[in-house]
Amino acid sequence: MRVLSVVGARPQFVKLAPVDAAFRAAGIDHRIVHTGQHYDPMLSDVFFTDLGIASPDVHLGVGSGTHGRQTGAMLAAMDEAIESHRPDWVLVYGDTNSTLAGALSAVKLHVPVAHLEAGLRSFNRSMPEEVNRVVTDHAADLLLTPTAVGADHLAAEGLAERTVVVGDVMTDVLLQVRDRVADAPSPVMTRLGLEEGGYSLATIHRAENTDDPERLASVLDSLASVDHPVVLLAHPRLAARCAAHGLDLPVQGVRGSLLVHPPLAYPDLIASALHARGAVTDSGGLQKEAFLLRVPCTTVRPQTEWVETVELGWNVLVEPGPDLVAAASRPRPAEPLPDQAHPYGDGHAAQRVVEALLERA
Ligand code: UD1
């Protein structure tokens, strides 16, 4: 069996890591297409190096652009990649423009497509990621969903027959890396002189928070008003939008409680989260990582796809402003009951991905 994985953005490299390892362990011919959606070394290369992922077989070099231009450039280039590698399966990950392009290109060439992280929904159609998820799920032949909630969403859309619950591959990699860095110091504590459990870790990059200047200003003001240090790991999109909107983002500087720091490599992020008192974010990945590390999370969004984190009391959804400031210093919630403690699987989701593809090859 030959599988062609299509990835392009930071969270996809994290998901790819355990899947690539599981394919190699099973002796499967796994090839990787990198669309080039993310190209900064700290958003791309460090993940391949740190997580031991094989180098991409194809690099499309598409880069940034409007949704149409970026997705269109990927689509045009994908056809050739699929035709020259002739896979039995094309595997797409998550909800980015790279996911959509990989799925559309494969389905039109009549190559079976599997969607990993299928079935997640925010039910907010103004998010580009929501459109990407829905279209990809309906185009794909096999829907590999992380949770029972994801399977329910797919069933409600008439897609139950194509659905397999495999668990969450980000949990696989998180548990491995957590054990690797458990005794390592927190890079942000060391670099910024912070105390154990005395800081929050923040990431903000979603279009819904960065593209409206007033909303972005309010997010930054709120982070600067929290009653303890907040380390904001500045994604390039955040830095670009702050510059465009004329907002003060003190790169590697301080503003109130806000300390700005460049993005971290994955093991450094996990080590820094392990020693934090909280996370403030609009990232799907960090919401779940915080939950798995039992760090209270404050999510700056009206909805989340990872509803279990909220239901179990470890994540709260807030608007920027006083609610964000208050939520960031709330006390730790109770530990989940043992039968509710593992909604994202047992850390062996990638193995089930391999089995699901092999059974249907
Ligand atoms: C993309 C995904 C988002 C995911 C995020 C993870 C879509 C629609 N969005 O958002 O779901 O959560 O990745 O990071 O696919 N830029 C750089 N260097 C890079 C990449 C981007 O400077 O290597 C800057 C550019 O100004 C670019 C902007 O970030 O225009 C946005 O990048 P893009 O890849 O289009 O989307 P993300 O915001 O990263």
mmCIF file of N, CA, C and O and ligand atoms in Angstrom, residues 9-11 37-40 43 64-65 67 70 95-98 128-129 132 205-206 235-237 240-241, ligand 1:
data_model
loop_
_atom_site.group_PDB
_atom_site.id
_atom_site.type_symbol
_atom_site.label_atom_id
_atom_site.label_comp_id
_atom_site.label_asym_id
_atom_site.label_seq_id
_atom_site.Cartn_x
_atom_site.Cartn_y
_atom_site.Cartn_z
ATOM 1 N N ALA A 9 0.656 23.191 6.946
ATOM 2 C CA ALA A 9 0.639 24.186 8.018
ATOM 3 C C ALA A 9 1.032 23.539 9.343
ATOM 4 O O ALA A 9 0.878 22.329 9.527
ATOM 5 N N ARG A 10 1.496 24.366 10.256
ATOM 6 C CA ARG A 10 2.114 23.883 11.505
ATOM 7 C C ARG A 10 1.363 22.746 12.198
ATOM 8 O O ARG A 10 1.992 21.718 12.506
ATOM 9 N N PRO A 11 0.072 22.874 12.474
ATOM 10 C CA PRO A 11 -0.569 21.771 13.224
ATOM 11 C C PRO A 11 -0.575 20.455 12.448
ATOM 12 O O PRO A 11 -0.648 19.381 13.053
ATOM 13 N N GLN A 37 2.430 25.994 2.464
ATOM 14 C CA GLN A 37 1.581 27.041 3.079
ATOM 15 C C GLN A 37 2.348 27.735 4.205
ATOM 16 O O GLN A 37 2.329 28.952 4.306
ATOM 17 N N HIS A 38 3.005 26.957 5.063
ATOM 18 C CA HIS A 38 3.911 27.530 6.063
ATOM 19 C C HIS A 38 5.342 27.272 5.617
ATOM 20 O O HIS A 38 5.697 26.158 5.240
ATOM 21 N N TYR A 39 6.144 28.335 5.663
ATOM 22 C CA TYR A 39 7.506 28.261 5.107
ATOM 23 C C TYR A 39 8.544 28.794 6.087
ATOM 24 O O TYR A 39 9.710 28.492 5.965
ATOM 25 N N ASP A 40 8.127 29.603 7.093
ATOM 26 C CA ASP A 40 9.113 30.055 8.086
ATOM 27 C C ASP A 40 9.679 28.818 8.781
ATOM 28 O O ASP A 40 8.905 27.925 9.161
ATOM 29 N N LEU A 43 7.888 27.576 11.787
ATOM 30 C CA LEU A 43 6.535 27.040 11.582
ATOM 31 C C LEU A 43 6.570 25.738 10.804
ATOM 32 O O LEU A 43 5.539 25.114 10.581
ATOM 33 N N SER A 64 2.155 32.131 0.922
ATOM 34 C CA SER A 64 0.959 32.827 1.398
ATOM 35 C C SER A 64 0.183 33.444 0.241
ATOM 36 O O SER A 64 0.704 33.591 -0.866
ATOM 37 N N GLY A 65 -1.065 33.829 0.523
ATOM 38 C CA GLY A 65 -1.889 34.493 -0.493
ATOM 39 C C GLY A 65 -3.330 34.541 -0.022
ATOM 40 O O GLY A 65 -3.654 34.043 1.049
ATOM 41 N N HIS A 67 -7.238 33.327 0.086
ATOM 42 C CA HIS A 67 -7.696 31.932 0.132
ATOM 43 C C HIS A 67 -7.769 31.326 -1.267
ATOM 44 O O HIS A 67 -7.319 30.208 -1.503
ATOM 45 N N GLN A 70 -4.191 30.975 -2.861
ATOM 46 C CA GLN A 70 -3.380 29.947 -2.176
ATOM 47 C C GLN A 70 -3.935 28.547 -2.469
ATOM 48 O O GLN A 70 -3.197 27.636 -2.854
ATOM 49 N N ASP A 95 -7.910 21.024 8.910
ATOM 50 C CA ASP A 95 -8.900 21.944 8.344
ATOM 51 C C ASP A 95 -8.308 23.142 7.625
ATOM 52 O O ASP A 95 -8.934 24.198 7.546
ATOM 53 N N THR A 96 -7.097 23.024 7.132
ATOM 54 C CA THR A 96 -6.488 24.205 6.500
ATOM 55 C C THR A 96 -6.747 24.202 4.991
ATOM 56 O O THR A 96 -7.306 23.252 4.439
ATOM 57 N N ASN A 97 -6.269 25.259 4.346
ATOM 58 C CA ASN A 97 -6.408 25.311 2.885
ATOM 59 C C ASN A 97 -5.645 24.155 2.227
ATOM 60 O O ASN A 97 -6.055 23.666 1.169
ATOM 61 N N SER A 98 -4.574 23.696 2.846
ATOM 62 C CA SER A 98 -3.830 22.540 2.310
ATOM 63 C C SER A 98 -4.679 21.273 2.364
ATOM 64 O O SER A 98 -4.607 20.418 1.468
ATOM 65 N N PRO A 128 -12.795 30.213 7.962
ATOM 66 C CA PRO A 128 -12.328 29.456 6.787
ATOM 67 C C PRO A 128 -12.141 27.977 7.113
ATOM 68 O O PRO A 128 -12.398 27.112 6.281
ATOM 69 N N GLU A 129 -11.728 27.683 8.347
ATOM 70 C CA GLU A 129 -11.484 26.282 8.724
ATOM 71 C C GLU A 129 -12.773 25.467 8.712
ATOM 72 O O GLU A 129 -12.749 24.278 8.378
ATOM 73 N N ASN A 132 -13.542 24.566 5.182
ATOM 74 C CA ASN A 132 -12.593 23.529 4.756
ATOM 75 C C ASN A 132 -12.975 22.160 5.306
ATOM 76 O O ASN A 132 -12.906 21.144 4.600
ATOM 77 N N HIS A 205 -3.895 33.689 16.710
ATOM 78 C CA HIS A 205 -3.572 33.830 15.289
ATOM 79 C C HIS A 205 -4.786 33.723 14.361
ATOM 80 O O HIS A 205 -4.664 34.011 13.175
ATOM 81 N N ARG A 206 -5.940 33.310 14.877
ATOM 82 C CA ARG A 206 -7.097 33.098 13.992
ATOM 83 C C ARG A 206 -7.532 34.396 13.326
ATOM 84 O O ARG A 206 -7.546 35.452 13.978
ATOM 85 N N HIS A 235 2.711 34.331 16.472
ATOM 86 C CA HIS A 235 2.609 33.733 15.134
ATOM 87 C C HIS A 235 2.842 34.842 14.096
ATOM 88 O O HIS A 235 2.455 35.992 14.316
ATOM 89 N N PRO A 236 3.460 34.510 12.948
ATOM 90 C CA PRO A 236 3.730 35.553 11.951
ATOM 91 C C PRO A 236 2.470 36.298 11.494
ATOM 92 O O PRO A 236 2.526 37.484 11.202
ATOM 93 N N ARG A 237 1.348 35.585 11.449
ATOM 94 C CA ARG A 237 0.122 36.269 11.049
ATOM 95 C C ARG A 237 -0.242 37.377 12.050
ATOM 96 O O ARG A 237 -0.663 38.462 11.661
ATOM 97 N N ALA A 240 2.139 40.250 11.539
ATOM 98 C CA ALA A 240 1.814 40.969 10.290
ATOM 99 C C ALA A 240 0.567 41.833 10.476
ATOM 100 O O ALA A 240 0.529 42.992 10.028
ATOM 101 N N ARG A 241 -0.458 41.304 11.142
ATOM 102 C CA ARG A 241 -1.700 42.075 11.320
ATOM 103 C C ARG A 241 -1.494 43.240 12.283
ATOM 104 O O ARG A 241 -2.046 44.317 12.087
HETATM 105 C C1 UD1 B 1 -3.301 28.464 8.933
HETATM 106 C C2 UD1 B 1 -4.672 27.753 8.928
HETATM 107 C C3 UD1 B 1 -5.197 27.692 10.349
HETATM 108 C C4 UD1 B 1 -4.188 27.072 11.291
HETATM 109 C C5 UD1 B 1 -2.879 27.852 11.190
HETATM 110 C C6 UD1 B 1 -1.826 27.280 12.107
HETATM 111 C C7 UD1 B 1 -6.008 28.081 6.879
HETATM 112 C C8 UD1 B 1 -7.215 28.723 6.334
HETATM 113 N N1 UD1 B 1 -5.647 28.470 8.128
HETATM 114 O O1 UD1 B 1 -3.527 29.799 9.330
HETATM 115 O O2 UD1 B 1 -6.374 26.907 10.365
HETATM 116 O O3 UD1 B 1 -4.680 27.149 12.622
HETATM 117 O O4 UD1 B 1 -2.435 27.808 9.837
HETATM 118 O O5 UD1 B 1 -0.721 28.132 12.172
HETATM 119 O O6 UD1 B 1 -5.422 27.263 6.226
HETATM 120 N N2 UD1 B 1 2.964 33.703 7.384
HETATM 121 C C9 UD1 B 1 4.315 33.861 7.511
HETATM 122 N N3 UD1 B 1 5.115 32.757 7.429
HETATM 123 C C10 UD1 B 1 4.622 31.511 7.205
HETATM 124 C C11 UD1 B 1 3.236 31.362 7.034
HETATM 125 C C12 UD1 B 1 2.421 32.459 7.146
HETATM 126 O O7 UD1 B 1 4.809 34.965 7.714
HETATM 127 O O8 UD1 B 1 5.417 30.548 7.163
HETATM 128 C C13 UD1 B 1 2.089 34.887 7.537
HETATM 129 C C14 UD1 B 1 1.803 35.606 6.247
HETATM 130 O O9 UD1 B 1 1.639 36.963 6.559
HETATM 131 C C15 UD1 B 1 0.499 35.008 5.816
HETATM 132 C C16 UD1 B 1 -0.207 34.838 7.148
HETATM 133 O O10 UD1 B 1 0.828 34.476 8.056
HETATM 134 O O11 UD1 B 1 -0.207 35.801 4.931
HETATM 135 C C17 UD1 B 1 -1.292 33.805 7.150
HETATM 136 O O12 UD1 B 1 -0.756 32.538 6.789
HETATM 137 P P1 UD1 B 1 -1.684 31.344 6.238
HETATM 138 O O13 UD1 B 1 -0.902 30.135 6.030
HETATM 139 O O14 UD1 B 1 -2.467 31.833 5.098
HETATM 140 O O15 UD1 B 1 -2.702 31.078 7.419
HETATM 141 P P2 UD1 B 1 -2.455 30.940 9.009
HETATM 142 O O16 UD1 B 1 -2.972 32.167 9.649
HETATM 143 O O17 UD1 B 1 -1.087 30.480 9.343
#
